[in-house]
mmCIF file of C-alpha atoms (C1' of nucleotides) in Angstrom:
data_model
loop_
_atom_site.group_PDB
_atom_site.id
_atom_site.type_symbol
_atom_site.label_atom_id
_atom_site.label_comp_id
_atom_site.label_asym_id
_atom_site.label_seq_id
_atom_site.Cartn_x
_atom_site.Cartn_y
_atom_site.Cartn_z
ATOM 1 C CA MET A 1380 4.524 39.284 47.410
ATOM 2 C CA THR A 1381 4.474 42.743 48.886
ATOM 3 C CA LEU A 1382 1.079 43.846 50.100
ATOM 4 C CA THR A 1383 -0.788 47.079 49.575
ATOM 5 C CA ASN A 1384 -1.939 48.993 52.622
ATOM 6 C CA SER A 1385 -4.494 51.713 52.146
ATOM 7 C CA LEU A 1386 -4.200 52.544 55.834
ATOM 8 C CA GLU A 1387 -1.121 54.516 54.839
ATOM 9 C CA SER A 1388 -3.511 57.300 53.868
ATOM 10 C CA ARG A 1389 -5.091 57.420 57.326
ATOM 11 C CA LEU A 1390 -3.936 60.050 59.732
ATOM 12 C CA GLY A 1391 -4.603 57.941 62.812
ATOM 13 C CA TYR A 1392 -2.579 55.061 61.437
ATOM 14 C CA GLN A 1393 0.348 57.268 60.482
ATOM 15 C CA LEU A 1394 0.277 58.910 63.879
ATOM 16 C CA ARG A 1395 0.276 55.556 65.631
ATOM 17 C CA ARG A 1396 3.160 54.187 63.604
ATOM 18 C CA ALA A 1397 5.244 57.335 63.905
ATOM 19 C CA SER A 1398 4.617 57.540 67.612
ATOM 20 C CA ALA A 1399 5.634 53.897 68.027
ATOM 21 C CA VAL A 1400 8.914 54.548 66.252
ATOM 22 C CA MET A 1401 9.730 57.525 68.443
ATOM 23 C CA MET A 1402 8.722 55.685 71.607
ATOM 24 C CA ALA A 1403 10.951 52.775 70.710
ATOM 25 C CA ASP A 1404 13.837 55.148 70.095
ATOM 26 C CA LEU A 1405 13.171 56.924 73.383
ATOM 27 C CA GLY A 1406 13.045 53.626 75.206
ATOM 28 C CA ARG A 1407 16.422 52.680 73.793
ATOM 29 C CA GLU A 1408 17.883 56.054 74.736
ATOM 30 C CA LEU A 1409 16.596 55.735 78.304
ATOM 31 C CA SER A 1410 17.126 52.020 78.818
ATOM 32 C CA ASP A 1411 20.370 52.297 80.732
ATOM 33 C CA LEU A 1412 18.775 54.757 83.144
ATOM 34 C CA ASP A 1413 16.210 52.062 83.907
ATOM 35 C CA LEU A 1414 13.436 54.605 83.510
ATOM 36 C CA ARG A 1415 10.231 53.872 81.672
ATOM 37 C CA PRO A 1416 8.785 56.619 79.506
ATOM 38 C CA ALA A 1417 5.940 57.264 81.941
ATOM 39 C CA GLU A 1418 8.444 57.569 84.763
ATOM 40 C CA VAL A 1419 10.631 60.083 82.953
ATOM 41 C CA THR A 1420 7.746 62.338 82.107
ATOM 42 C CA THR A 1421 6.622 62.188 85.727
ATOM 43 C CA LEU A 1422 10.139 62.959 86.909
ATOM 44 C CA LEU A 1423 10.400 65.960 84.616
ATOM 45 C CA VAL A 1424 7.031 67.376 85.603
ATOM 46 C CA ILE A 1425 7.971 67.137 89.279
ATOM 47 C CA ALA A 1426 11.335 68.733 88.477
ATOM 48 C CA GLU A 1427 9.738 71.861 87.117
ATOM 49 C CA ASN A 1428 6.840 71.924 89.578
ATOM 50 C CA PRO A 1429 8.259 71.246 93.010
ATOM 51 C CA ASP A 1430 5.649 70.538 95.701
ATOM 52 C CA CYS A 1431 3.029 69.484 93.224
ATOM 53 C CA SER A 1432 0.680 66.652 94.060
ATOM 54 C CA GLN A 1433 0.356 63.288 92.490
ATOM 55 C CA THR A 1434 -2.999 63.924 90.851
ATOM 56 C CA GLU A 1435 -1.791 67.234 89.475
ATOM 57 C CA VAL A 1436 1.025 65.436 87.711
ATOM 58 C CA GLY A 1437 -1.481 62.942 86.439
ATOM 59 C CA GLN A 1438 -3.741 65.670 85.111
ATOM 60 C CA VAL A 1439 -1.029 67.404 83.156
ATOM 61 C CA LEU A 1440 0.239 64.113 81.702
ATOM 62 C CA ALA A 1441 -3.184 62.494 81.199
ATOM 63 C CA ILE A 1442 -2.342 59.678 83.591
ATOM 64 C CA LYS A 1443 -5.179 58.482 85.785
ATOM 65 C CA ARG A 1444 -4.895 58.801 89.547
ATOM 66 C CA ALA A 1445 -4.811 55.045 89.990
ATOM 67 C CA ASN A 1446 -2.036 54.650 87.470
ATOM 68 C CA MET A 1447 0.128 57.313 89.089
ATOM 69 C CA VAL A 1448 0.480 55.223 92.243
ATOM 70 C CA PRO A 1449 2.983 52.614 91.031
ATOM 71 C CA ILE A 1450 4.905 55.280 89.106
ATOM 72 C CA ILE A 1451 5.436 57.460 92.162
ATOM 73 C CA SER A 1452 6.100 54.412 94.327
ATOM 74 C CA ARG A 1453 8.898 53.257 92.102
ATOM 75 C CA LEU A 1454 10.431 56.719 91.832
ATOM 76 C CA MET A 1455 10.406 56.955 95.627
ATOM 77 C CA GLU A 1456 11.832 53.464 96.125
ATOM 78 C CA ARG A 1457 14.697 54.453 93.879
ATOM 79 C CA GLY A 1458 15.328 57.563 95.915
ATOM 80 C CA LEU A 1459 14.559 59.946 93.083
ATOM 81 C CA VAL A 1460 11.425 61.540 94.525
ATOM 82 C CA GLU A 1461 10.481 62.557 98.051
ATOM 83 C CA ARG A 1462 7.139 63.568 99.404
ATOM 84 C CA ARG A 1463 5.994 65.613 102.326
ATOM 85 C CA ARG A 1464 2.558 65.246 103.829
ATOM 86 C CA LEU A 1465 0.559 68.363 103.039
ATOM 87 C CA ASP A 1466 -2.893 67.953 104.470
ATOM 88 C CA GLY A 1467 -3.556 64.334 105.315
ATOM 89 C CA ARG A 1468 -4.838 63.615 101.880
ATOM 90 C CA SER A 1469 -2.214 65.027 99.585
ATOM 91 C CA HIS A 1470 1.552 65.020 99.440
ATOM 92 C CA ALA A 1471 3.971 67.598 98.059
ATOM 93 C CA LEU A 1472 6.364 65.946 95.641
ATOM 94 C CA THR A 1473 9.955 67.046 95.149
ATOM 95 C CA LEU A 1474 13.057 65.577 93.591
ATOM 96 C CA THR A 1475 15.920 64.378 95.714
ATOM 97 C CA GLU A 1476 19.439 65.299 94.726
ATOM 98 C CA ALA A 1477 19.702 61.961 92.914
ATOM 99 C CA GLY A 1478 16.402 62.735 91.238
ATOM 100 C CA ARG A 1479 17.689 66.054 89.992
ATOM 101 C CA LYS A 1480 20.792 64.419 88.556
ATOM 102 C CA MET A 1481 18.663 61.734 86.935
ATOM 103 C CA ALA A 1482 16.339 64.369 85.478
ATOM 104 C CA ASP A 1483 19.271 66.299 84.023
ATOM 105 C CA ASP A 1484 20.653 63.144 82.473
ATOM 106 C CA ALA A 1485 17.236 62.237 81.088
ATOM 107 C CA VAL A 1486 16.759 65.675 79.560
ATOM 108 C CA ALA A 1487 20.105 65.414 77.789
ATOM 109 C CA ARG A 1488 19.154 62.043 76.373
ATOM 110 C CA ILE A 1489 15.718 63.247 75.346
ATOM 111 C CA GLU A 1490 17.306 66.165 73.568
ATOM 112 C CA ARG A 1491 19.568 63.844 71.587
ATOM 113 C CA HIS A 1492 16.602 61.649 70.826
ATOM 114 C CA GLU A 1493 14.448 64.557 69.697
ATOM 115 C CA THR A 1494 17.005 66.131 67.417
ATOM 116 C CA ARG A 1495 17.571 62.787 65.723
ATOM 117 C CA PHE A 1496 14.049 63.232 64.386
ATOM 118 C CA THR A 1497 13.551 66.974 64.046
ATOM 119 C CA ALA A 1498 16.773 67.100 62.055
ATOM 120 C CA LEU A 1499 15.071 65.015 59.384
ATOM 121 C CA LEU A 1500 12.043 67.242 59.188
ATOM 122 C CA GLY A 1501 13.383 70.741 58.853
ATOM 123 C CA GLU A 1502 12.247 73.706 60.837
ATOM 124 C CA ALA A 1503 9.204 74.657 58.786
ATOM 125 C CA ASP A 1504 7.654 71.209 58.926
ATOM 126 C CA THR A 1505 8.540 70.813 62.580
ATOM 127 C CA ASN A 1506 6.675 74.016 63.312
ATOM 128 C CA VAL A 1507 3.642 72.728 61.462
ATOM 129 C CA LEU A 1508 3.748 69.583 63.596
ATOM 130 C CA PHE A 1509 3.908 71.612 66.794
ATOM 131 C CA ARG A 1510 0.833 73.463 65.619
ATOM 132 C CA CYS A 1511 -1.130 70.476 64.337
ATOM 133 C CA LEU A 1512 -0.561 67.908 67.062
ATOM 134 C CA PRO A 1513 -2.058 70.060 69.833
ATOM 135 C CA THR A 1514 -4.987 70.728 67.522
ATOM 136 C CA ILE A 1515 -5.556 67.008 67.219
ATOM 137 C CA ARG A 1516 -5.325 66.620 70.980
ATOM 138 C CA SER A 1517 -7.866 69.356 71.489
ATOM 139 C CA ALA A 1518 -10.341 67.514 69.262
ATOM 140 C CA ARG A 1519 -11.380 65.078 71.940
ATOM 141 C CA SER A 1520 -15.071 64.517 71.584
ATOM 142 C CA SER A 1521 -16.861 66.823 73.954
ATOM 143 C CA GLU A 1522 -18.292 64.193 76.291
ATOM 144 C CA GLU A 1523 -15.034 63.160 77.868
ATOM 145 C CA GLU A 1524 -13.738 65.006 80.876
ATOM 146 C CA ILE A 1525 -10.128 65.593 81.868
ATOM 147 C CA MET B 453 -2.343 75.244 90.988
ATOM 148 C CA THR B 454 -1.908 74.500 87.310
ATOM 149 C CA LEU B 455 1.441 72.976 86.460
ATOM 150 C CA THR B 456 3.903 73.820 83.726
ATOM 151 C CA ASN B 457 4.962 71.076 81.360
ATOM 152 C CA SER B 458 7.982 71.659 79.195
ATOM 153 C CA LEU B 459 7.354 68.323 77.518
ATOM 154 C CA GLU B 460 4.837 70.195 75.409
ATOM 155 C CA SER B 461 7.779 71.299 73.277
ATOM 156 C CA ARG B 462 8.878 67.724 72.597
ATOM 157 C CA LEU B 463 7.874 66.110 69.354
ATOM 158 C CA GLY B 464 7.740 62.606 70.783
ATOM 159 C CA TYR B 465 5.464 63.696 73.585
ATOM 160 C CA GLN B 466 3.113 65.557 71.266
ATOM 161 C CA LEU B 467 2.998 62.591 68.928
ATOM 162 C CA ARG B 468 2.191 60.238 71.771
ATOM 163 C CA ARG B 469 -0.583 62.401 73.153
ATOM 164 C CA ALA B 470 -2.119 63.100 69.756
ATOM 165 C CA SER B 471 -1.973 59.452 68.824
ATOM 166 C CA ALA B 472 -3.636 58.500 72.096
ATOM 167 C CA VAL B 473 -6.495 60.915 71.429
ATOM 168 C CA MET B 474 -7.075 59.532 67.958
ATOM 169 C CA MET B 475 -6.835 55.937 69.159
ATOM 170 C CA ALA B 476 -9.388 56.605 71.868
ATOM 171 C CA ASP B 477 -11.720 58.161 69.332
ATOM 172 C CA LEU B 478 -11.233 55.236 66.980
ATOM 173 C CA GLY B 479 -11.904 52.800 69.780
ATOM 174 C CA ARG B 480 -15.177 54.553 70.550
ATOM 175 C CA GLU B 481 -16.163 54.558 66.890
ATOM 176 C CA LEU B 482 -15.455 50.837 66.571
ATOM 177 C CA SER B 483 -16.652 49.693 69.974
ATOM 178 C CA ASP B 484 -20.044 48.454 68.846
ATOM 179 C CA LEU B 485 -18.410 46.351 66.146
ATOM 180 C CA ASP B 486 -16.448 44.639 68.907
ATOM 181 C CA LEU B 487 -13.268 45.065 66.900
ATOM 182 C CA ARG B 488 -10.015 46.121 68.456
ATOM 183 C CA PRO B 489 -7.823 48.530 66.489
ATOM 184 C CA ALA B 490 -5.279 45.810 65.707
ATOM 185 C CA GLU B 491 -8.075 43.586 64.432
ATOM 186 C CA VAL B 492 -9.534 46.208 62.120
ATOM 187 C CA THR B 493 -6.222 46.981 60.520
ATOM 188 C CA THR B 494 -5.666 43.267 59.985
ATOM 189 C CA LEU B 495 -9.139 42.888 58.515
ATOM 190 C CA LEU B 496 -8.573 45.750 56.095
ATOM 191 C CA VAL B 497 -5.191 44.501 54.943
ATOM 192 C CA ILE B 498 -6.664 41.071 54.220
ATOM 193 C CA ALA B 499 -9.569 42.756 52.423
ATOM 194 C CA GLU B 500 -7.287 44.411 49.919
ATOM 195 C CA ASN B 501 -4.790 41.549 49.685
ATOM 196 C CA PRO B 502 -6.791 38.361 49.358
ATOM 197 C CA ASP B 503 -4.754 35.180 49.781
ATOM 198 C CA CYS B 504 -2.008 36.886 51.683
ATOM 199 C CA SER B 505 -0.297 35.114 54.546
ATOM 200 C CA GLN B 506 -0.325 35.896 58.208
ATOM 201 C CA THR B 507 3.270 37.018 58.408
ATOM 202 C CA GLU B 508 2.850 39.216 55.360
ATOM 203 C CA VAL B 509 0.043 41.043 57.132
ATOM 204 C CA GLY B 510 2.274 41.333 60.150
ATOM 205 C CA GLN B 511 5.123 42.771 58.119
ATOM 206 C CA VAL B 512 3.032 45.478 56.536
ATOM 207 C CA LEU B 513 1.446 46.431 59.877
ATOM 208 C CA ALA B 514 4.586 46.012 61.998
ATOM 209 C CA ILE B 515 2.974 43.272 64.064
ATOM 210 C CA LYS B 516 5.244 40.429 65.083
ATOM 211 C CA ARG B 517 4.510 36.920 63.860
ATOM 212 C CA ALA B 518 3.740 35.732 67.366
ATOM 213 C CA ASN B 519 1.303 38.552 67.963
ATOM 214 C CA MET B 520 -0.606 37.890 64.757
ATOM 215 C CA VAL B 521 -1.730 34.504 66.014
ATOM 216 C CA PRO B 522 -4.438 35.574 68.477
ATOM 217 C CA ILE B 523 -5.617 38.303 66.098
ATOM 218 C CA ILE B 524 -6.200 35.891 63.238
ATOM 219 C CA SER B 525 -7.657 33.304 65.609
ATOM 220 C CA ARG B 526 -10.262 35.704 66.854
ATOM 221 C CA LEU B 527 -11.151 36.932 63.373
ATOM 222 C CA MET B 528 -11.620 33.312 62.286
ATOM 223 C CA GLU B 529 -13.658 32.375 65.353
ATOM 224 C CA ARG B 530 -15.977 35.239 64.545
ATOM 225 C CA GLY B 531 -16.351 34.003 60.990
ATOM 226 C CA LEU B 532 -14.820 37.092 59.432
ATOM 227 C CA VAL B 533 -11.695 35.481 57.990
ATOM 228 C CA GLU B 534 -11.104 32.135 56.342
ATOM 229 C CA ARG B 535 -7.875 30.452 55.482
ATOM 230 C CA ARG B 536 -6.836 27.840 52.985
ATOM 231 C CA ARG B 537 -3.748 25.717 53.416
ATOM 232 C CA LEU B 538 -1.195 26.748 50.830
ATOM 233 C CA ASP B 539 1.905 24.676 51.335
ATOM 234 C CA GLY B 540 1.886 23.025 54.708
ATOM 235 C CA ARG B 541 3.507 25.986 56.316
ATOM 236 C CA SER B 542 1.468 28.945 55.196
ATOM 237 C CA HIS B 543 -2.180 29.740 54.780
ATOM 238 C CA ALA B 544 -3.934 32.004 52.295
ATOM 239 C CA LEU B 545 -6.188 34.428 54.146
ATOM 240 C CA THR B 546 -9.445 35.750 52.704
ATOM 241 C CA LEU B 547 -12.492 37.497 54.088
ATOM 242 C CA THR B 548 -15.779 35.697 54.386
ATOM 243 C CA GLU B 549 -18.930 37.447 53.265
ATOM 244 C CA ALA B 550 -19.479 38.555 56.864
ATOM 245 C CA GLY B 551 -15.890 39.767 56.939
ATOM 246 C CA ARG B 552 -16.431 41.857 53.828
ATOM 247 C CA LYS B 553 -19.529 43.435 55.340
ATOM 248 C CA MET B 554 -17.668 44.095 58.569
ATOM 249 C CA ALA B 555 -14.753 45.618 56.668
ATOM 250 C CA ASP B 556 -17.088 47.919 54.745
ATOM 251 C CA ASP B 557 -18.741 49.027 57.958
ATOM 252 C CA ALA B 558 -15.364 49.580 59.592
ATOM 253 C CA VAL B 559 -14.118 51.662 56.682
ATOM 254 C CA ALA B 560 -17.170 53.889 56.883
ATOM 255 C CA ARG B 561 -16.601 54.423 60.577
ATOM 256 C CA ILE B 562 -12.908 55.061 60.104
ATOM 257 C CA GLU B 563 -13.722 57.615 57.475
ATOM 258 C CA ARG B 564 -16.054 59.466 59.844
ATOM 259 C CA HIS B 565 -13.413 59.263 62.540
ATOM 260 C CA GLU B 566 -10.665 60.537 60.269
ATOM 261 C CA THR B 567 -12.580 63.501 58.904
ATOM 262 C CA ARG B 568 -13.455 64.571 62.443
ATOM 263 C CA PHE B 569 -9.765 65.330 62.775
ATOM 264 C CA THR B 570 -8.598 66.309 59.316
ATOM 265 C CA ALA B 571 -11.439 68.814 59.191
ATOM 266 C CA LEU B 572 -9.749 70.686 62.026
ATOM 267 C CA LEU B 573 -6.404 70.800 60.316
ATOM 268 C CA GLY B 574 -7.068 72.056 56.843
ATOM 269 C CA GLU B 575 -5.740 70.528 53.686
ATOM 270 C CA ALA B 576 -2.330 72.164 53.639
ATOM 271 C CA ASP B 577 -1.405 71.084 57.146
ATOM 272 C CA THR B 578 -2.855 67.624 56.591
ATOM 273 C CA ASN B 579 -0.579 67.238 53.599
ATOM 274 C CA VAL B 580 2.403 68.240 55.669
ATOM 275 C CA LEU B 581 1.476 65.580 58.214
ATOM 276 C CA PHE B 582 1.236 62.932 55.532
ATOM 277 C CA ARG B 583 4.703 63.897 54.425
ATOM 278 C CA CYS B 584 6.286 64.205 57.865
ATOM 279 C CA LEU B 585 4.917 61.159 59.655
ATOM 280 C CA PRO B 586 6.370 58.667 57.163
ATOM 281 C CA THR B 587 9.664 60.538 57.442
ATOM 282 C CA ILE B 588 9.618 59.979 61.183
ATOM 283 C CA ARG B 589 8.796 56.311 60.675
ATOM 284 C CA SER B 590 11.688 55.935 58.279
ATOM 285 C CA ALA B 591 14.080 57.279 60.894
ATOM 286 C CA ARG B 592 14.326 54.013 62.770
ATOM 287 C CA SER B 593 17.901 53.619 63.874
ATOM 288 C CA SER B 594 19.708 51.522 61.351
ATOM 289 C CA GLU B 595 20.383 48.494 63.522
ATOM 290 C CA GLU B 596 16.802 47.287 63.747
ATOM 291 C CA GLU B 597 15.469 44.987 61.065
ATOM 292 C CA ILE B 598 11.937 44.743 59.757
ATOM 293 C "C1'" DG C 19 -22.428 68.873 111.582
ATOM 294 C "C1'" DC C 20 -23.341 66.670 107.593
ATOM 295 C "C1'" DA C 21 -23.243 65.732 102.752
ATOM 296 C "C1'" DT C 22 -20.063 65.871 99.234
ATOM 297 C "C1'" DA C 23 -15.698 66.099 96.970
ATOM 298 C "C1'" DT C 24 -11.013 65.011 96.959
ATOM 299 C "C1'" DT C 25 -6.629 62.194 97.515
ATOM 300 C "C1'" DG C 26 -4.276 58.288 97.466
ATOM 301 C "C1'" DC C 27 -4.784 53.617 97.202
ATOM 302 C "C1'" DT C 28 -5.925 48.366 95.926
ATOM 303 C "C1'" DA C 29 -7.254 45.109 92.751
ATOM 304 C "C1'" DT C 30 -8.132 43.854 88.433
ATOM 305 C "C1'" DC C 31 -8.793 43.992 83.649
ATOM 306 C "C1'" DA C 32 -7.760 45.053 78.440
ATOM 307 C "C1'" DC C 33 -4.663 45.961 74.783
ATOM 308 C "C1'" DC C 34 -0.571 45.889 72.552
ATOM 309 C "C1'" DG C 35 4.217 44.788 71.951
ATOM 310 C "C1'" DA C 36 8.433 41.785 72.722
ATOM 311 C "C1'" DT C 37 11.161 37.498 73.500
ATOM 312 C "C1'" DA C 38 12.429 32.630 73.474
ATOM 313 C "C1'" DG C 39 11.761 28.553 71.766
ATOM 314 C "C1'" DC C 40 9.116 24.377 69.392
ATOM 315 C "C1'" DC C 41 7.603 21.899 65.316
ATOM 316 C "C1'" DG C 42 6.833 20.832 60.853
ATOM 317 C "C1'" DT C 43 7.863 22.159 56.172
ATOM 318 C "C1'" DC C 44 10.407 24.192 52.418
ATOM 319 C "C1'" DC C 45 14.421 25.069 49.790
ATOM 320 C "C1'" DT C 46 18.998 24.779 48.282
ATOM 321 C "C1'" DA C 47 23.730 23.556 47.811
ATOM 322 C "C1'" DA C 48 27.210 20.127 48.436
ATOM 323 C "C1'" DT D 1 19.770 13.158 47.466
ATOM 324 C "C1'" DT D 2 20.108 14.492 51.521
ATOM 325 C "C1'" DA D 3 21.561 17.745 55.262
ATOM 326 C "C1'" DG D 4 21.385 22.327 57.017
ATOM 327 C "C1'" DG D 5 19.219 26.296 57.297
ATOM 328 C "C1'" DA D 6 15.378 29.403 56.450
ATOM 329 C "C1'" DC D 7 10.481 29.940 57.050
ATOM 330 C "C1'" DG D 8 5.505 29.912 58.828
ATOM 331 C "C1'" DG D 9 2.685 29.234 62.499
ATOM 332 C "C1'" DC D 10 2.431 28.449 67.170
ATOM 333 C "C1'" DT D 11 2.911 28.462 72.646
ATOM 334 C "C1'" DA D 12 4.070 30.645 76.752
ATOM 335 C "C1'" DT D 13 5.212 34.476 79.049
ATOM 336 C "C1'" DC D 14 6.543 39.026 80.235
ATOM 337 C "C1'" DG D 15 6.471 44.366 80.199
ATOM 338 C "C1'" DG D 16 4.286 48.774 79.734
ATOM 339 C "C1'" DT D 17 0.378 51.407 79.666
ATOM 340 C "C1'" DG D 18 -4.371 52.618 80.181
ATOM 341 C "C1'" DA D 19 -9.155 51.903 82.261
ATOM 342 C "C1'" DT D 20 -12.591 50.781 85.943
ATOM 343 C "C1'" DA D 21 -14.658 50.012 90.462
ATOM 344 C "C1'" DG D 22 -14.513 50.760 94.841
ATOM 345 C "C1'" DC D 23 -12.404 51.915 99.695
ATOM 346 C "C1'" DA D 24 -10.618 54.843 103.610
ATOM 347 C "C1'" DA D 25 -9.270 59.032 105.311
ATOM 348 C "C1'" DT D 26 -9.644 63.748 105.042
ATOM 349 C "C1'" DA D 27 -11.170 68.331 103.609
ATOM 350 C "C1'" DT D 28 -14.745 71.608 102.377
ATOM 351 C "C1'" DG D 29 -19.038 74.076 101.802
ATOM 352 C "C1'" DC D 30 -23.730 74.598 103.111
#
DNA sequence: GCATATTGCTATCACCGATAGCCGTCCTAA
DNA sequence: TTAGGACGGCTATCGGTGATAGCAATATGC
């Protein structure tokens, strides 16, 4: 017996399922770099914002301060990220040469991954998505801070 | 300093962030029912497919057999779901009266939650989303089975 | 100078997904 | 009719991500 599922008509459900599919595909694409999704995004943000701090990265990616710690630690252990003491509290993050190479490789893979999906959608619909998804993000109920 | 983030132009990233926002909102809306998202979806699928089996629910929701176990257990402990032995292997799942009430309450909350977002999008864009998101889901690379 | 805010950090929890493997049951084909 | 394989539920366990509470050191503004 094949079941009915009225959740199919729920935006949140569709979003969750679609996001899971893309995340799984991304994971596969990045698996042989041994980079987790959260680590790649961190790497790329540092790549385009040299000398940023750890909490700044967290703010732009919506990753809590506490959860940034193991991410940065692992990127440093692997020699992809370096940091320079700034003022006794904060560090300036930069990529090492290996980090830059890794970031370039990751971007290429992400591009392949992305076009696998956008190719199916067509430009018009893709544009609608890039308009709608930020709208959804901006709809956080007012009482939650950054 | 406010950072740049070129990930904003990636579909996967936007999907992930938007999905996270909606999930957080859903969690808030359901928190005083003490139902986790995975439990509500299970409850609703059983509601509209009485006498279905546990793996059938899993298949329609993309939840692995092994991961259904604690979900069903908890729903049964709370007296929301009952099951009847079918053939020594499988059980027929149904909602109890309390489960039906809970499901009705959950649906009402989900509806409030959903319209909070769809109201921001407008009907035309919402329709595009309901066309595009299933397309993305269907783009699983061919080598993965159900 | 002192109260307060900020930064990075530890420790710990919750939720969801995945894998490997067990056991009992069923189905089917030789 | 029975043997082999598929199936349904289950255990145990891990991985990834997010959240919270609280600490120590430092910076900042009054």
